[in-house]
Coordinates of C-alpha atoms in Angstrom, one line a residue:
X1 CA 0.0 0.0 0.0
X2 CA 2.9 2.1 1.0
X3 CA 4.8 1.6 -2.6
X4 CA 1.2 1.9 -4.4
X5 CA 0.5 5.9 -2.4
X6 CA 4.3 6.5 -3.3
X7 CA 4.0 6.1 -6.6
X8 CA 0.7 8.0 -6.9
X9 CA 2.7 10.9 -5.6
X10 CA 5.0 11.2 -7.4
X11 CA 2.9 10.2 -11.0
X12 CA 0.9 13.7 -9.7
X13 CA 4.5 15.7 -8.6
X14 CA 5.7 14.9 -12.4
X15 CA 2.6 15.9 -13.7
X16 CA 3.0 19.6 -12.2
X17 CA 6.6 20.1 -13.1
X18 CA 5.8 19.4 -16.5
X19 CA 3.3 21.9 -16.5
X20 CA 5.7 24.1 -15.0
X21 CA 8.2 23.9 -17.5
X22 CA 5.3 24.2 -20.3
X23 CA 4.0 27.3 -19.5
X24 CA 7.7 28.8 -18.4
X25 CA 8.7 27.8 -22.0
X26 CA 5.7 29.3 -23.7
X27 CA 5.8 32.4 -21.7
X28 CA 10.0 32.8 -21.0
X29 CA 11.4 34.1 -18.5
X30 CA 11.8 37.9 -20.1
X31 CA 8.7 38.1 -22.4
X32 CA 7.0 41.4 -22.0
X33 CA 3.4 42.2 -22.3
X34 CA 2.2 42.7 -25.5
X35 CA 1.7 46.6 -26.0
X36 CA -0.4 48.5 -28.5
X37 CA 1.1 49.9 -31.7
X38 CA 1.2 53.4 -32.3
X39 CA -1.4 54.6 -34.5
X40 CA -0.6 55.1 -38.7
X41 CA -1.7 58.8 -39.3
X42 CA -1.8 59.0 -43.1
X43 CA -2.3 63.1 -44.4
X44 CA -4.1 63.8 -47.9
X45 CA -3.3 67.0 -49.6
X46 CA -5.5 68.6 -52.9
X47 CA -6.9 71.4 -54.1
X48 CA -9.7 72.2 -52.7
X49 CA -13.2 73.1 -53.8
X50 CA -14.1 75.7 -51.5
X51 CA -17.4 77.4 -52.8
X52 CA -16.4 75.9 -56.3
X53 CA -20.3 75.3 -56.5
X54 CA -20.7 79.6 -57.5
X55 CA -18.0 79.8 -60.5
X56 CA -14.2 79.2 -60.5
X57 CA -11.1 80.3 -62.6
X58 CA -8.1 77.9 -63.4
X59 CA -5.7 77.9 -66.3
X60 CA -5.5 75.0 -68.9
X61 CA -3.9 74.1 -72.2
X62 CA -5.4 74.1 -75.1
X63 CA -6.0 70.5 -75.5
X64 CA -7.7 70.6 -71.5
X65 CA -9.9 73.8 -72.9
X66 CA -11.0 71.6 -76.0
X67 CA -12.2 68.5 -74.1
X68 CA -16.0 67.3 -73.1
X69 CA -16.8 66.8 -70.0
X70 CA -18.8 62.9 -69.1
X71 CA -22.2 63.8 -69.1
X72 CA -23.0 63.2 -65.5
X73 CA -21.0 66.4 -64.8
X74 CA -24.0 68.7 -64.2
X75 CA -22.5 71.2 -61.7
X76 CA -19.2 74.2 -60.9
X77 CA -18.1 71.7 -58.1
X78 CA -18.1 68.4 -60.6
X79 CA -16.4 70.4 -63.4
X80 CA -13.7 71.8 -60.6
X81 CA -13.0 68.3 -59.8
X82 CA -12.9 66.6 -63.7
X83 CA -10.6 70.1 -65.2
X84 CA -8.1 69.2 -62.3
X85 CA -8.0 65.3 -63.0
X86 CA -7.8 66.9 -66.6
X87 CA -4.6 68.5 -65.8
X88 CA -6.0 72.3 -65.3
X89 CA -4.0 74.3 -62.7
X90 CA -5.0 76.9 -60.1
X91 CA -4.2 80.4 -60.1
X92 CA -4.3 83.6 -57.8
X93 CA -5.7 82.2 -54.3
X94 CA -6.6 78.7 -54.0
X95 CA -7.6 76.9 -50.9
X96 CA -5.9 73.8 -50.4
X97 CA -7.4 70.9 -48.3
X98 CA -5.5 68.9 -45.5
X99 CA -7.1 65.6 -44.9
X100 CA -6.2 63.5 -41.6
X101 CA -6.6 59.6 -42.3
X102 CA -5.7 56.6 -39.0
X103 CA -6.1 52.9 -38.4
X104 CA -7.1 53.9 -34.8
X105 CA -8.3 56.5 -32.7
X106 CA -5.8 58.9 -31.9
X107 CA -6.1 63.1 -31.0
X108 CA -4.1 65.6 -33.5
X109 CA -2.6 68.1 -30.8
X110 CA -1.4 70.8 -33.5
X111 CA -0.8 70.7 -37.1
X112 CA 3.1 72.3 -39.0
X113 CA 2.3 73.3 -42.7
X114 CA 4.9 75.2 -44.6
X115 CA 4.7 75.7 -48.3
X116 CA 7.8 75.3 -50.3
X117 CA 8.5 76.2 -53.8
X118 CA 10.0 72.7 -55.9
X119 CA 13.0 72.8 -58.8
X120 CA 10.6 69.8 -60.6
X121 CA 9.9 71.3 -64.2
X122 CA 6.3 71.0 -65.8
X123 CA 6.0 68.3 -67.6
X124 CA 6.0 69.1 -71.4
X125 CA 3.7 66.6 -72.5
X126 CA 1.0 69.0 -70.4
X127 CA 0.7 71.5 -72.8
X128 CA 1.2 75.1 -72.2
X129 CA -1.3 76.1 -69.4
X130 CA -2.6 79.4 -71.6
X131 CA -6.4 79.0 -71.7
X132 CA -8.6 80.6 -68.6
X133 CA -11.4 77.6 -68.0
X134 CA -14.0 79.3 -66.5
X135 CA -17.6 77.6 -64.6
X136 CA -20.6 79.5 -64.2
X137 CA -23.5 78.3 -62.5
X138 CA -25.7 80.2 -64.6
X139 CA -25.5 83.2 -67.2
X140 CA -24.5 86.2 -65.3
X141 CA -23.0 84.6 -62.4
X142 CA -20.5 86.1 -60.3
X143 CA -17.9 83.4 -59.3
X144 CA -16.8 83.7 -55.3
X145 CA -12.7 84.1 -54.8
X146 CA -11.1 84.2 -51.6
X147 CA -10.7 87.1 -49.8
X148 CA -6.8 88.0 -50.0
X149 CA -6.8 89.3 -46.3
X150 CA -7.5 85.2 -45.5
X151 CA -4.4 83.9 -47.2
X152 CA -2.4 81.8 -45.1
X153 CA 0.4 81.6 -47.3
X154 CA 1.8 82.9 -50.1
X155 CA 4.4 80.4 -52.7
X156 CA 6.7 83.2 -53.0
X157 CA 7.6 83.2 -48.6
X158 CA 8.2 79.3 -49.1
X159 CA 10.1 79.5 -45.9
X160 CA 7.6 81.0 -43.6
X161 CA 5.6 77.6 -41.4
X162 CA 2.5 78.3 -39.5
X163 CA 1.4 75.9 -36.8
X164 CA -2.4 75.8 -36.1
X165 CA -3.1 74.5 -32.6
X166 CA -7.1 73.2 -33.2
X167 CA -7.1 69.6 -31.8
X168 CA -8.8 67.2 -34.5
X169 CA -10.4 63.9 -33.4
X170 CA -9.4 61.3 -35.8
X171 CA -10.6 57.5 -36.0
X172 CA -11.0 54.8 -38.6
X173 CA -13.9 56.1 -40.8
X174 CA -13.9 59.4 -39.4
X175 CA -11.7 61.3 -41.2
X176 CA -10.6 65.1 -40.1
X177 CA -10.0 67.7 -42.6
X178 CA -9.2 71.5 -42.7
X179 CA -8.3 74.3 -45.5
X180 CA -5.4 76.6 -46.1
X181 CA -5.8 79.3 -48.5
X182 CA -2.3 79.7 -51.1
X183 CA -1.4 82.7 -52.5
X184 CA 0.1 81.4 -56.0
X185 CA 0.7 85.1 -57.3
X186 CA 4.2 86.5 -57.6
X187 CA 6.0 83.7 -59.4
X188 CA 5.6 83.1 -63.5
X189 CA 3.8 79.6 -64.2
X190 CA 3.7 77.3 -64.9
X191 CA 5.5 76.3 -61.3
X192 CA 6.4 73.6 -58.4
X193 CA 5.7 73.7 -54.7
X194 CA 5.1 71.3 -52.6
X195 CA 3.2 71.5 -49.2
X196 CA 5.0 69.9 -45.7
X197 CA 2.8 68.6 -42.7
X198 CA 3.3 67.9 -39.7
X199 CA 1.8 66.6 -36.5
X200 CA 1.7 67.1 -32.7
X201 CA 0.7 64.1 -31.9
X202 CA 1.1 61.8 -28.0
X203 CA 3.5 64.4 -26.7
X204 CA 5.7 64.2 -29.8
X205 CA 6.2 66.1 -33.1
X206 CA 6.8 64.2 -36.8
X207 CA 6.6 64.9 -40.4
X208 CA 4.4 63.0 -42.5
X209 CA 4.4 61.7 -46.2
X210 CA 2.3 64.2 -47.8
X211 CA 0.1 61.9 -50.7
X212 CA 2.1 58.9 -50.0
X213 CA 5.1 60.9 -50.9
X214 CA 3.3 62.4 -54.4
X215 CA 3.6 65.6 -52.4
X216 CA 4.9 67.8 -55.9
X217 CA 2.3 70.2 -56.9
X218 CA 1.6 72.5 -60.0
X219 CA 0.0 76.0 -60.7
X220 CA 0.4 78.9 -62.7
X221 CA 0.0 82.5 -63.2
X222 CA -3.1 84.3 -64.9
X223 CA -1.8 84.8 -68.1
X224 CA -4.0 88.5 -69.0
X225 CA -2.2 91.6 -68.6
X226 CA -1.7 95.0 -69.7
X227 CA -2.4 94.7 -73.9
X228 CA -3.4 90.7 -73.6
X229 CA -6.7 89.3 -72.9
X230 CA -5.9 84.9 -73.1
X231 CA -8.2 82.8 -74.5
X232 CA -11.3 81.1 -72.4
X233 CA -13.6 79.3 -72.3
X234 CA -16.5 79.4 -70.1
X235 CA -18.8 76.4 -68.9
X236 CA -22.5 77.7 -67.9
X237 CA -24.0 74.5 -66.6
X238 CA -27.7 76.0 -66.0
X239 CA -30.3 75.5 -67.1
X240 CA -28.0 73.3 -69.2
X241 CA -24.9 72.8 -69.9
X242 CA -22.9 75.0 -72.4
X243 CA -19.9 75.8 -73.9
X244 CA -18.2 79.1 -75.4
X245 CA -15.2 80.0 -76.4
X246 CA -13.4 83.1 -77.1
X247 CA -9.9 83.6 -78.7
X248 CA -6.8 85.9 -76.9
X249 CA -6.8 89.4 -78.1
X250 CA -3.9 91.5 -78.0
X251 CA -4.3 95.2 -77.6
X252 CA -7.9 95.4 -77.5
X253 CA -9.5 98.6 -78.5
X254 CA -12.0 99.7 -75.2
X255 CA -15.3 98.5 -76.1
X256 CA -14.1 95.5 -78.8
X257 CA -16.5 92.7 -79.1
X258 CA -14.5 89.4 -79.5
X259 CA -16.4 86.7 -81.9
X260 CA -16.3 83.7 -79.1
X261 CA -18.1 80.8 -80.5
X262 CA -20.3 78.0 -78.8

């Protein structure tokens, strides 16, 4: 009976060193808790479309000027969107949209923009941006451009960053997005920038990929001046959607009619 208990006990004792060593093997002696990866905060920049729904001015080639839009562009802020896939460029003030992406919830403490101006040549395949596209709502309309006295930066101060301190709320799904206006006057077009972001973010500060790193943007000057109106043409999408265009002038005579054609 003696030999029978004895080897009972120590059958069981076995048993619980063995579990013992199993669970100090799969957790080791120096394995640290598993801790949460920092959130990936991804930043989107474009132009934006800021009351693009009243009327808007951009510069295109001729080629850009000549095309049809797809039908299902019926409105200013459809067009604004097709003529930039197009390759039509902004001029004067544009406001610029700063879009805030993450794979988890995480607080944006302050945002770093700087513009600065880019060496990257316009591509010649483009087509010389000399053509003002214009959109009109309707016959008449008077198109909305940014006040000047809101400009947050201008392409020719490059080296001048602002930091906004708003805190933005960020989450899968729920993106956070702000504008800037740029003042693109000052320097002959077509030209480069590109636009730098950064984040206060978790008691830290970094610099993000703008676009994935497709952070090179274009834009232009007017083209008109003293002696020169350029050519444009004008889309007035109500009550339906039309097309005219008018050639460049030089030296127009005060009160010249110019023969613009549908």
């Amino acid at each position: 009976m003696r030999r029978r208990t004895s080897a009972v006990i120590a059958v069981c004792g076995a048993a619980v060193l063995l579990a013992g060593l199993l669970v100090v093997r799969r957790s080791g002696p120096g394995t640290a808790p598993d801790v949460p990866a920092e959130p990936v905060v991804r930043v989107r920049v474009g132009i934006g479309d800021r009351d693009a729904e009243r009327g808007w001015l951009l510069m295109a080639s001729e080629q850009v000027a000549r095309r049809t839009p797809p039908g299902d562009v019926v409105d200013c802020r459809a067009l604004h969107a097709w003529a930039l896939r197009e390759g039509a460029l902004p001029v004067g003030v544009a406001a610029h949209t700063i879009t805030f992406s993450a794979d988890r919830d995480t607080a944006i403490e302050s945002t770093y923009v700087r513009i600065v101006p880019d060496p990257t040549p316009y591509p010649a395949d483009g087509g010389a941006p000399v053509v003002r596209l214009r959109c009109l709502p309707r016959a008449g309309a008077a198109p909305a451009f940014p006040d000047p006295a809101d400009v947050d930066f201008r392409v020719v101060d490059g080296s001048r960053p602002v930091t906004f301190g708003e805190r933005r709320q960020v989450a899968p799904g729920a993106d956070a997005a702000f504008d800037v206006l740029v003042d693109l006057t000052g320097t002959t077009g077509p030209f480069a920038y590109r636009v730098e972001v950064g984040v206060g973010e978790g008691g830290g500060f970094h610099i993000l990929p703008v676009n994935d790193g497709d952070d090179v943007f274009f834009a232009t000057e007017d083209g008109g001046g003293m002696g020169y109106w350029p050519a444009t043409t004008t889309w007035t999408m109500g009550p339906t959607r039309a097309r005219t265009h008018c050639p460049a002038v030089s030296d127009p005579d005060p009160g010249r009619s110019v023969d613009c054609v549908n």
